[in-house]
Every structure is written in C-alpha cells, then in structure tokens.
Short mmCIF file of C-alpha atoms and ligand atoms in Angstrom, two decimals:
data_model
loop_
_atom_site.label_atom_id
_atom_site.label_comp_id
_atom_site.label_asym_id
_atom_site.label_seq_id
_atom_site.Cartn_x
_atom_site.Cartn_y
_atom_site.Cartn_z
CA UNK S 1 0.00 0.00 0.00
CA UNK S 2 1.91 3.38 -0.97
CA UNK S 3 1.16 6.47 1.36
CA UNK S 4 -1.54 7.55 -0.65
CA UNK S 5 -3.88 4.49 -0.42
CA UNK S 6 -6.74 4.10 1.85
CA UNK S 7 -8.49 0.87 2.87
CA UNK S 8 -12.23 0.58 2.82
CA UNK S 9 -14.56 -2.17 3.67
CA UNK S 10 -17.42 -3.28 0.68
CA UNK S 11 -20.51 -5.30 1.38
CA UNK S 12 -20.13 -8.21 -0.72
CA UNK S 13 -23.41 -10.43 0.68
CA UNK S 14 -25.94 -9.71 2.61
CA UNK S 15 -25.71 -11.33 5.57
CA UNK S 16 -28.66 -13.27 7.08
CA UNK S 17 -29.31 -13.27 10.87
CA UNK S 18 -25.96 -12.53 13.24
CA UNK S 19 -22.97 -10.81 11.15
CA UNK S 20 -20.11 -12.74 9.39
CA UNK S 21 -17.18 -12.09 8.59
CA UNK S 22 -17.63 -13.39 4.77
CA UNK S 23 -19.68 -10.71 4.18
CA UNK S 24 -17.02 -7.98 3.77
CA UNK S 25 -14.05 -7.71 1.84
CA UNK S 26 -11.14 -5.27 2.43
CA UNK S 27 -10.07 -3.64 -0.11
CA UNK S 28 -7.12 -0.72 -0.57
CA UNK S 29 -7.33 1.53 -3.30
CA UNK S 30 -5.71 4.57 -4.26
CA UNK S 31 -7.12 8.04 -1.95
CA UNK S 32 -9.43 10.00 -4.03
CA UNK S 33 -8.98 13.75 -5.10
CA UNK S 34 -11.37 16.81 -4.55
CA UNK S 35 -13.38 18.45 -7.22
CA UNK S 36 -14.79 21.97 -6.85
CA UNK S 37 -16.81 22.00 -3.73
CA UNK S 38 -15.44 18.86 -1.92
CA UNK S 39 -13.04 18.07 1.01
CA UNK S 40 -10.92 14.54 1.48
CA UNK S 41 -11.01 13.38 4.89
CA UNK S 42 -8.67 11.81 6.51
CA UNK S 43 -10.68 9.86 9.27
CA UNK S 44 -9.74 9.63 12.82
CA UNK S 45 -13.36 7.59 13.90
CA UNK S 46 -15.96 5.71 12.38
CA UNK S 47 -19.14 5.26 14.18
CA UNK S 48 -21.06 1.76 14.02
CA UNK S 49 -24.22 2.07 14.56
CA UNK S 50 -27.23 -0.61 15.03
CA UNK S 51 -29.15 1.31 12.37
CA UNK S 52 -26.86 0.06 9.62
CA UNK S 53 -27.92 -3.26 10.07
CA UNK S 54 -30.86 -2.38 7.55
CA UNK S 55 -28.31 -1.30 5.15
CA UNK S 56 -26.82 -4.27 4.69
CA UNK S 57 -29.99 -6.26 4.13
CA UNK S 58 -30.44 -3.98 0.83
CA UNK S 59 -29.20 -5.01 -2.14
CA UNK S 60 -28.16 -1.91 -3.70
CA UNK S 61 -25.14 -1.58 -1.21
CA UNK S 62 -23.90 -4.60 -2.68
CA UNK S 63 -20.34 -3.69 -4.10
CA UNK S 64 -20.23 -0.72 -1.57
CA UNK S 65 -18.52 0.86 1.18
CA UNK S 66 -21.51 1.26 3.82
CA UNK S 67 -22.29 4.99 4.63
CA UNK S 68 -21.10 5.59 8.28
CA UNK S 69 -20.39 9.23 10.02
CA UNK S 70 -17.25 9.82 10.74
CA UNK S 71 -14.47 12.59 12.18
CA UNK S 72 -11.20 13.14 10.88
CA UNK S 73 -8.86 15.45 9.59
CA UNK S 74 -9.47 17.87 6.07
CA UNK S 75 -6.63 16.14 4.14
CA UNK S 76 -7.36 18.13 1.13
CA UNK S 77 -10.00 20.68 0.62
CA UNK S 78 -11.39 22.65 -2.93
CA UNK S 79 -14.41 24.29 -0.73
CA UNK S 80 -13.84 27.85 0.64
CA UNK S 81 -14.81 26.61 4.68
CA UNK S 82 -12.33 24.36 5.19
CA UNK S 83 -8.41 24.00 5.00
CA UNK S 84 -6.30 20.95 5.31
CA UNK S 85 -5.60 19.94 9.22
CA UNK S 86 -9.06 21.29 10.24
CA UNK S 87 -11.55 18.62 12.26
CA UNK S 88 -14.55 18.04 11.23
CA UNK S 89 -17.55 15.54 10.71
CA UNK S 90 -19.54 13.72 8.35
CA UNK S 91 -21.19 11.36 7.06
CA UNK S 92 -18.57 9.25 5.28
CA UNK S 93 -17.73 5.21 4.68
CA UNK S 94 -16.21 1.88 6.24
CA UNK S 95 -12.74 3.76 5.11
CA UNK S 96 -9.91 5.62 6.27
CA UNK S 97 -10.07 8.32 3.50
CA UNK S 98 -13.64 9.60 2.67
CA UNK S 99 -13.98 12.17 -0.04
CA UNK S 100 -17.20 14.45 0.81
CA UNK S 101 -19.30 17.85 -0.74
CA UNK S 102 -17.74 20.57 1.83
CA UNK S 103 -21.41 21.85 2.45
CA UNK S 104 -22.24 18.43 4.17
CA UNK S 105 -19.17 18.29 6.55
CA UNK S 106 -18.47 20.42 9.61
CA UNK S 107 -16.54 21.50 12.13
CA UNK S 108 -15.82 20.43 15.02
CA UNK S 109 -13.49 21.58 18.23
CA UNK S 110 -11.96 19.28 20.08
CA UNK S 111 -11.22 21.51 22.97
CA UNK S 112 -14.37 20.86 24.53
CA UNK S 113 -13.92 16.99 23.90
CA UNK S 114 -12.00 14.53 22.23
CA UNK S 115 -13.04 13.94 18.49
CA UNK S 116 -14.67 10.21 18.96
CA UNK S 117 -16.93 12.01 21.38
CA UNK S 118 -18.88 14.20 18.16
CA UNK S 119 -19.91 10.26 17.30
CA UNK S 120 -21.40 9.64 20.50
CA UNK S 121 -22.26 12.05 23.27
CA UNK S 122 -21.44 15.55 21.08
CA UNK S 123 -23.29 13.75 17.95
CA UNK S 124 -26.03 12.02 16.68
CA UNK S 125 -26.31 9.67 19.27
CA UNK S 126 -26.88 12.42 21.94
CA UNK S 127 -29.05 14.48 19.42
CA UNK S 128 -31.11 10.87 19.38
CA UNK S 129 -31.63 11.04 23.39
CA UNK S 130 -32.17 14.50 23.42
CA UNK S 131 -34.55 15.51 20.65
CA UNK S 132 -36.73 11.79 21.51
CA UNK S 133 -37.66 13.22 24.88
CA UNK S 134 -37.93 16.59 24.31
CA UNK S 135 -40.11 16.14 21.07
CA UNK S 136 -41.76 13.13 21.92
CA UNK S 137 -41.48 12.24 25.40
CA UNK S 138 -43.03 14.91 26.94
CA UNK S 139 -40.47 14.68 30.17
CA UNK S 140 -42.08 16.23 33.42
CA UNK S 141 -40.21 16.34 36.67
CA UNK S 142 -41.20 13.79 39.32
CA UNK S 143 -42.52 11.47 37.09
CA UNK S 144 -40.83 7.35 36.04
CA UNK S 145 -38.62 7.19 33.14
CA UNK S 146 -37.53 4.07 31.68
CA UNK S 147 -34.93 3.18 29.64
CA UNK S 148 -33.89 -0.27 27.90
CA UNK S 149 -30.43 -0.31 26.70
CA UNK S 150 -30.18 1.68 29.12
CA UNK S 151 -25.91 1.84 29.38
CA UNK S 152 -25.97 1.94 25.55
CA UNK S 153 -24.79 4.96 23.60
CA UNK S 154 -28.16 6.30 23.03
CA UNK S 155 -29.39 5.13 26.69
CA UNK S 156 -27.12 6.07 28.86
CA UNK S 157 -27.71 9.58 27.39
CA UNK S 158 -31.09 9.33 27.73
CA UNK S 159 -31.31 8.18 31.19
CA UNK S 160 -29.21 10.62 32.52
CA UNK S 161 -31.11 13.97 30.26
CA UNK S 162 -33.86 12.34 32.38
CA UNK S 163 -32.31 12.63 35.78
CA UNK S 164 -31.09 16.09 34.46
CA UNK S 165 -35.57 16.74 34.35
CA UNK S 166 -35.92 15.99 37.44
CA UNK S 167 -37.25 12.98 36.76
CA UNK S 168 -37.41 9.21 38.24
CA UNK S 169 -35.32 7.17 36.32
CA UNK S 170 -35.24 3.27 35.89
CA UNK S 171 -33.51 0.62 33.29
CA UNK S 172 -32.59 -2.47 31.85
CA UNK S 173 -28.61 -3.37 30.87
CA UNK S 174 -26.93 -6.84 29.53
CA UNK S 175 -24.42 -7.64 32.17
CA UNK S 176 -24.23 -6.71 36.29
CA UNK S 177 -21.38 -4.36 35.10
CA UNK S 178 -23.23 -1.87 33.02
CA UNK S 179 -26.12 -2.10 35.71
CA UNK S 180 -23.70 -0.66 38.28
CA UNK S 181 -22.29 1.41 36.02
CA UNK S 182 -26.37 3.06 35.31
CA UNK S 183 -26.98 2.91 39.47
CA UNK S 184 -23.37 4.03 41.03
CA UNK S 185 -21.93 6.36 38.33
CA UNK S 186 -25.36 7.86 35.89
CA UNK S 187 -27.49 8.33 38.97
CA UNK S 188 -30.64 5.61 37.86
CA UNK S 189 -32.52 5.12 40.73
CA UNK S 190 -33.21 1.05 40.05
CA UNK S 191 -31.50 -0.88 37.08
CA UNK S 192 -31.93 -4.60 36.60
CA UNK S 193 -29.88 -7.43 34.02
CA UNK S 194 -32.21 -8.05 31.22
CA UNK S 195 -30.17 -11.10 30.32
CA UNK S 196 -30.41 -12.94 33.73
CA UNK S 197 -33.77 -11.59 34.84
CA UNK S 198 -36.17 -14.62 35.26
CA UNK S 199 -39.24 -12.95 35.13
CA UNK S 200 -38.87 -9.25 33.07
CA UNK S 201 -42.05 -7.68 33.67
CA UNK S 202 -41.89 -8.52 37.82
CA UNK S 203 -38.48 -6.83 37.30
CA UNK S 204 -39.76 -3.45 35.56
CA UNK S 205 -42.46 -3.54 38.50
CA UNK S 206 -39.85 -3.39 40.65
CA UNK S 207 -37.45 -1.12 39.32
CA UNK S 208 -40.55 1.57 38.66
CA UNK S 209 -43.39 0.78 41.44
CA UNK S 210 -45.43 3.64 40.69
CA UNK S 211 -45.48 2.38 37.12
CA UNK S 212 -43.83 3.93 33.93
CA UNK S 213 -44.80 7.52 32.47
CA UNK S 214 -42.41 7.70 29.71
CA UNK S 215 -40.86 4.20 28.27
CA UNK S 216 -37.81 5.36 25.91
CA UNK S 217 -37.52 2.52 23.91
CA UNK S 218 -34.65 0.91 22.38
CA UNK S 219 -35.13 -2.74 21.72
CA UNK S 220 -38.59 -3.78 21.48
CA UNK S 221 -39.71 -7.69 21.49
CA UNK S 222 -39.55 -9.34 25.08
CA UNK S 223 -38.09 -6.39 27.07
CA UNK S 224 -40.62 -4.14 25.27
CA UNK S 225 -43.59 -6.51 25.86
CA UNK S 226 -42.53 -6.22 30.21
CA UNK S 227 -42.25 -2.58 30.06
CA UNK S 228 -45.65 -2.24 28.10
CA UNK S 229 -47.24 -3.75 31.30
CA UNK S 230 -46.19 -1.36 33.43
CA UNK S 231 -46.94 1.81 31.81
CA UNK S 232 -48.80 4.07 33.83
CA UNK S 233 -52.27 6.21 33.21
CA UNK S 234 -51.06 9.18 30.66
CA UNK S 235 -48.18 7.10 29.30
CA UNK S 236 -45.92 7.88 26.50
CA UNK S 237 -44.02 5.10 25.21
CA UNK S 238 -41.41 6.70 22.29
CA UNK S 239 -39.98 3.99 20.09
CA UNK S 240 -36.65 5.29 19.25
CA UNK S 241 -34.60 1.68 18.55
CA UNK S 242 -36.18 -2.30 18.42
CA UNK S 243 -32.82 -3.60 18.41
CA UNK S 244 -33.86 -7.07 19.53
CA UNK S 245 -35.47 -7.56 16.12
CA UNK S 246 -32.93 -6.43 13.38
CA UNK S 247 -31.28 -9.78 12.68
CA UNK S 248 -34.51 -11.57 12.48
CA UNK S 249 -37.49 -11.01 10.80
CA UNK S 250 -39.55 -8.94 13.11
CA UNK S 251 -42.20 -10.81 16.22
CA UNK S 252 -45.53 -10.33 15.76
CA UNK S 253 -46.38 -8.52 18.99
CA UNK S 254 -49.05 -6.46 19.05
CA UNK S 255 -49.21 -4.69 22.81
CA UNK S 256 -52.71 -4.83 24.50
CA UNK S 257 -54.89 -2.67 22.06
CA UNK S 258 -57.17 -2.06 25.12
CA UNK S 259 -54.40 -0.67 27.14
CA UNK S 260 -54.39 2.52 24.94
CA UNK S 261 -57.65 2.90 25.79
CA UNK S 262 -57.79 2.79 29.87
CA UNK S 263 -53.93 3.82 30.49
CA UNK S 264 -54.37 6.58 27.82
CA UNK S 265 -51.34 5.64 26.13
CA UNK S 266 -49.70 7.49 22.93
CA UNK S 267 -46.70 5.47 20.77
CA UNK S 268 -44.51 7.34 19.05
CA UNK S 269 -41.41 6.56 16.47
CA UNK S 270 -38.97 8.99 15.48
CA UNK S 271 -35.89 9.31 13.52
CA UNK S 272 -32.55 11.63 14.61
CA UNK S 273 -32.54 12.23 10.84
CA UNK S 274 -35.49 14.52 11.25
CA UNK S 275 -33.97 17.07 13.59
CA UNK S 276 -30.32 17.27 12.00
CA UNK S 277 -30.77 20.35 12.44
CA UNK S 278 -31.30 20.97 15.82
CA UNK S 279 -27.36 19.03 16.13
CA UNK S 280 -25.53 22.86 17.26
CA UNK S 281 -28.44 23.12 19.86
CA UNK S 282 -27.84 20.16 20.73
CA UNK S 283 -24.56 20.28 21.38
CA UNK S 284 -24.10 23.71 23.03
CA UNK S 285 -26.49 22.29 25.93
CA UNK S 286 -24.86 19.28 26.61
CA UNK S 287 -21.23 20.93 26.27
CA UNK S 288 -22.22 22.79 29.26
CA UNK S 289 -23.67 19.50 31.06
CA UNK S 290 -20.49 17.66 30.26
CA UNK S 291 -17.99 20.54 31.77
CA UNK S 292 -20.58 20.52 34.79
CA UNK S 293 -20.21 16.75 35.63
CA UNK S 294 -23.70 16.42 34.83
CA UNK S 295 -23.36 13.65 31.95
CA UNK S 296 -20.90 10.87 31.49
CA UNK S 297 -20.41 8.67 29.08
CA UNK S 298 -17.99 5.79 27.94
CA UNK S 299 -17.04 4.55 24.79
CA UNK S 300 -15.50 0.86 23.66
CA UNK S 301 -13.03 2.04 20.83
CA UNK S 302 -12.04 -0.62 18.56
CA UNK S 303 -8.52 0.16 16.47
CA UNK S 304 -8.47 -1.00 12.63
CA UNK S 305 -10.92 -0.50 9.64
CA UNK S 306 -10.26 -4.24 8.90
CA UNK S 307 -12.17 -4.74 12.41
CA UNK S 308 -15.63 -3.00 11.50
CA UNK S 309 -17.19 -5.71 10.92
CA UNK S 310 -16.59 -7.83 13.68
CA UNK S 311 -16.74 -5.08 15.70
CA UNK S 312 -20.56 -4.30 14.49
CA UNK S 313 -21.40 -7.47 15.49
CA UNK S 314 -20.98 -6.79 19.11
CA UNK S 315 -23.47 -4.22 19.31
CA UNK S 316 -25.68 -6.90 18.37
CA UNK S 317 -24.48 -9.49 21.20
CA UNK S 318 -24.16 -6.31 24.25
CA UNK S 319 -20.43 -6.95 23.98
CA UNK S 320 -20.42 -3.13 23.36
CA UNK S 321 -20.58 -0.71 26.38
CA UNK S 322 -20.91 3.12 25.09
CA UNK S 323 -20.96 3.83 22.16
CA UNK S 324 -19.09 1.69 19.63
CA UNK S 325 -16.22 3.51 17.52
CA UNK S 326 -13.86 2.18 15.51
CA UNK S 327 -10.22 4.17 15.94
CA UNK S 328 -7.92 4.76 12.75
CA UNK S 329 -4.48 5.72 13.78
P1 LIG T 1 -26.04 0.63 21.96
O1 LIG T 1 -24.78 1.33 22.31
O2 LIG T 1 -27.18 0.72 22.91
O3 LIG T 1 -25.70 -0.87 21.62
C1 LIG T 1 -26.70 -1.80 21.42
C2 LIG T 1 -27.08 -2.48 22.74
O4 LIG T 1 -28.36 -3.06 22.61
C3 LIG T 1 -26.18 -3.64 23.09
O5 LIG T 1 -25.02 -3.22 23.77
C4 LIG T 1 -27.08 -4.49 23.98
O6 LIG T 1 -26.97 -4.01 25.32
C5 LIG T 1 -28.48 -4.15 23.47
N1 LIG T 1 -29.03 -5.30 22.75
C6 LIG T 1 -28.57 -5.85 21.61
N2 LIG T 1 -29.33 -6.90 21.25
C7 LIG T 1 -30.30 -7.00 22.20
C8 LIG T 1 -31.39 -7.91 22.40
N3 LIG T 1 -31.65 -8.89 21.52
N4 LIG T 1 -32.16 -7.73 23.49
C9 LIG T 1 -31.90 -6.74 24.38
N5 LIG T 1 -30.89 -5.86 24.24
C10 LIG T 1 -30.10 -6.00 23.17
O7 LIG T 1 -26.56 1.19 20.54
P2 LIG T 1 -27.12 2.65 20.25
O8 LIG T 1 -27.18 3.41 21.51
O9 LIG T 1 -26.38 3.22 19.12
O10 LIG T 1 -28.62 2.37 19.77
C11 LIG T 1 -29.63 2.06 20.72
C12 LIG T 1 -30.97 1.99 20.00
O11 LIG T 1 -31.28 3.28 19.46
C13 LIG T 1 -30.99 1.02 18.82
O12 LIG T 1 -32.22 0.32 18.81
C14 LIG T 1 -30.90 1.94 17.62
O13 LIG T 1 -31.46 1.36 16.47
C15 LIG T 1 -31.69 3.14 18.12
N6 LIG T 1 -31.40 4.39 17.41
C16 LIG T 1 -32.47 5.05 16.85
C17 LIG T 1 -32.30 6.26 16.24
C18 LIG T 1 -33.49 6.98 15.71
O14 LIG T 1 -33.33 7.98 14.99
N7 LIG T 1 -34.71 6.54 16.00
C19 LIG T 1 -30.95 6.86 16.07
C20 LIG T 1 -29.90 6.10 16.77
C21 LIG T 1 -30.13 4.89 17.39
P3 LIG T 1 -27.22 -4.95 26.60
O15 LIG T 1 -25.88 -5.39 27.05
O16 LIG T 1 -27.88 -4.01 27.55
O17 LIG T 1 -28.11 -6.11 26.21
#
C-alpha cells in the first residue's frame, strides 16, 4: 500500500441473521482527489451504529462501502470553509479516506472533547436522546422514566437527560457491570440485568413501582412486551430503537390494544434524521452539562478498519458498552 492508499470495507453479501465475517471484503485503493466543492477526509473515527444493520440487508449496497459518520482530519480541501488539518464531521464510509461535498461536513473543536466524542455524546447519538424526549417524550419532573439499553450509547444519554428533568429514572442493561455502572456512576434510581432476569415484567415492577410515564424505547420484542405492562395512566411510550429484532425477521407482537384505551397511552417513532438540524443546539447544551459533571459517558473504541465488521457485530451481542467507535491511527 503506498502512502496515498486508503483501505475501505465493501458489502459483498448480505448477511442473514448474526454478522459474518464473509460478508465484507477489504479492499485498498488509491485516496481520491477533490473536485470543486469537496473536502478529502482523513478519518480519525468511524461510528457503528445498530441502524446500519438495515443497510446491509439492501441489495443496492452490494459492491459498496456502507455509509457511516465519521471525524477526521481535512486532508485536502477545494471548498472555501475548510483547509487541510481542520476537524470536522460527516457522514462518510467503512474507510480511512472519505472524499465528501464541503457543504455536508463540519466543524468540530476538540477543545471541549475529544473527536470520537462528536460520534457519541457531542453527535447524533446524543441528538437521538435529546430531541426523543424533548419532542416526543413529553419529560415532566417527578414522574418514572424508563430506559432499555439503558448503558448503551443512546441510553445512557437518555437516562441521565432524564435525571437532568428531574425525573425518576429506571432501566434495563446486559451484564451486572453496566447495571452498576447506570446505578453508582449515571445516577438511575433502580436498574436490573435483562439477560439474567427470570421474570422481566416482575423486574420493571420493581425497578418503577409507581409504574412507567415515559418508556424510551430501544429494543422492542420481550423487554418491550414487560415494560408495556407497566406503563402508567397518561403514558408515552417513544420507540426510538427495536434492536432485539434487526437480525430476524420482526415478532408479531401487538401490545394490548385495550391498554391505549384505559392507560391513555400514545406510541410514538422517530428518527434523529429529522432534527439534524437541531445538532448545534444540541450540542451547546450538553457541552455545558459535560464541563458541569452532569453527563458521562464511555465509549469501547475498537482500532483498525479491517475490524468494523466484527466489531458491528458486538453491538448486536451487548459486547459493546458506550458507544461503539472504531479508531484509525
Ligand atoms: P447501543 O450502544 O445501545 O448498543 C446496542 C445495545 O443493545 C447492546 O449493547 C445491547 O446491550 C443491546 N441489545 C442488543 N441486542 C439485544 C437484544 N436482543 N435484546 C436486548 N438488548 C439487546 O446502541 P445505540 O445506543 O447506538 O442504539 C440504541 C438503539 O437506538 C438502537 O435500537 C438503535 O437502532 C436506536 N437508534 C435510533 C435512532 C433513531 O433515529 N430513532 C438513532 C440512533 C439509534 P445490553 O448489554 O444491555 O443487552
């Protein structure tokens, strides 16, 4: 590989069920070159994110890096906003060189945090906690949060914006680490192991005995079905992730119809996509909660392009815990 080559990862099958490795090849080619208007990247981090799991299930990435946001380095630039050496973001490849239109990338500063942190807790994984509950949640001090995957990337943010309300705040994490991680470090007020729980919806009774006001959901099926039980009179459940159901074809459950009825419930999806906008908002207000103390968050950093894809896979089996970033030195 000569100094100007980049490695990139192409989807070369779609994979059914759990990832493989055969489903990838690595590939080095040589870096490409700006036209008017666009900026080479050099990147730093790569963000894996459960949502590409539906990208790979569609035939037209066949042949194709997968799109994945990422923060780097301008390594060459044709477009008046940016000069070579500055950081910024975007939404790039599996690849160590990305070229991108300069009006879709931008800046970061990574004096208020390190650079992996604009894919987690300063990006769109924050901007997914924070514009959820704010548009959708309708958070109110005093009242029972819940969160599943809850020490996730997405979670852990979540849990603690609603802790930061004033609210009551309960979850659900994979192992007895992350669960002490949620009660002793984030502030949750109950946290339970999904994974070892024997009965789930006894264990959501007891982590949120006055029931649940807002459920901030992340991985649908089973856990879903025991939180759905416990939601409270006025309850909002926002369906931001079903994670439990992306490498299968989806369960048929269909909550209690009736439920809506006497708990006055309201279910509501949403996508981060639709308030990309909001992302220097966003990140102003929790730049001042992270200099305060008042939000933490941890990341598992994985070093190598050539390890994407095995690396995806763990956010799949909970062997993540943060969010998931893979590192190019
Ligand atoms: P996480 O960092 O939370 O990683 C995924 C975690 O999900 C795993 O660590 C594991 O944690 C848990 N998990 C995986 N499989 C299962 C399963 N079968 N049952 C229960 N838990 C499981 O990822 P993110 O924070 O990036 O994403 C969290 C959710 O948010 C996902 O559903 C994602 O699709 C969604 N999302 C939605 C967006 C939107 O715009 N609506 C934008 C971004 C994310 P554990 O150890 O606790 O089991």
């Amino acid at each position: 590989m000569s100094s100007r080559d980049a490695r990139q990862i192409k989807l070369t099958k779609r994979p059914k069920g759990p990832i493989s490795a055969d489903s990838f090849e690595l590939i080095s080619r040589p870096a490409p070159e700006a036209s008017t208007g666009q900026v080479v990247i050099r990147n730093h981090y790569l963000s894996l994110d459960p949502y590409m799991r539906s990208a790979l299930n569609n035939a037209d990435n066949l042949g194709k890096p997968i799109e994945g946001r990422v923060v780097g380095q301008i390594m060459a630039s044709r477009h008046p906003g940016f000069r070579e050496g500055d950081w910024v973001f975007a939404m790039g490849r599996w690849e160590e060189i990305s070229l991108v239109e300069g009006a879709a990338a931008r800046h970061v500063d990574i004096n208020i945090a390190p650079a992996s942190a604009y894919l987690g807790v300063l990006g769109f994984t924050g901007l997914t906690a924070w514009s959820g509950l704010r548009h959708y949640g309708g958070l109110r001090e005093g009242e029972t949060l819940f969160v599943s995957a809850a020490s996730g990337a997405v979670g852990s943010i979540a849990g603690q914006i609603g802790k930061i309300g004033g609210m009551r705040v309960a979850g659900c994490a994979g192992t007895d680490a992350k669960v002490a991680w949620l009660t002793e470090e984030l502030g949750f007020d109950a946290a339970f192991n999904h994974r070892t729980a024997s009965d789930i919806t006894e264990s959501v009774a007891r982590a949120c005995p006055e029931g649940i006001d807002i459920d901030y959901e992340n991985v649908g099926g089973e856990v879903f079905d025991a939180v759905f039980r416990n939601m409270r009179l006025g309850g909002r459940i926002v369906v931001c992730g079903a994670i439990s159901q992306y490498e299968r074809e989806p369960s048929p459950c269909v909550p209690n119809i009736a439920d809506f009825i006497g708990k006055r419930l309201t279910m509501r999806g949403f996508s981060v996509r639709d308030h990309a906008a909001e992302i220097n908002d966003y990140i102003d207000e929790a730049a001042g909660w992270l200099r305060d103390g008042k939000l933490k968050y941890r990341e598992t950093i994985v070093a190598g392009i050539e390890n994407a894809p095995a690396a995806f896979a763990r956010l799949f089996s909970g062997d993540n815990f943060g969010k998931l970033v893979i590192h190019m030195p």
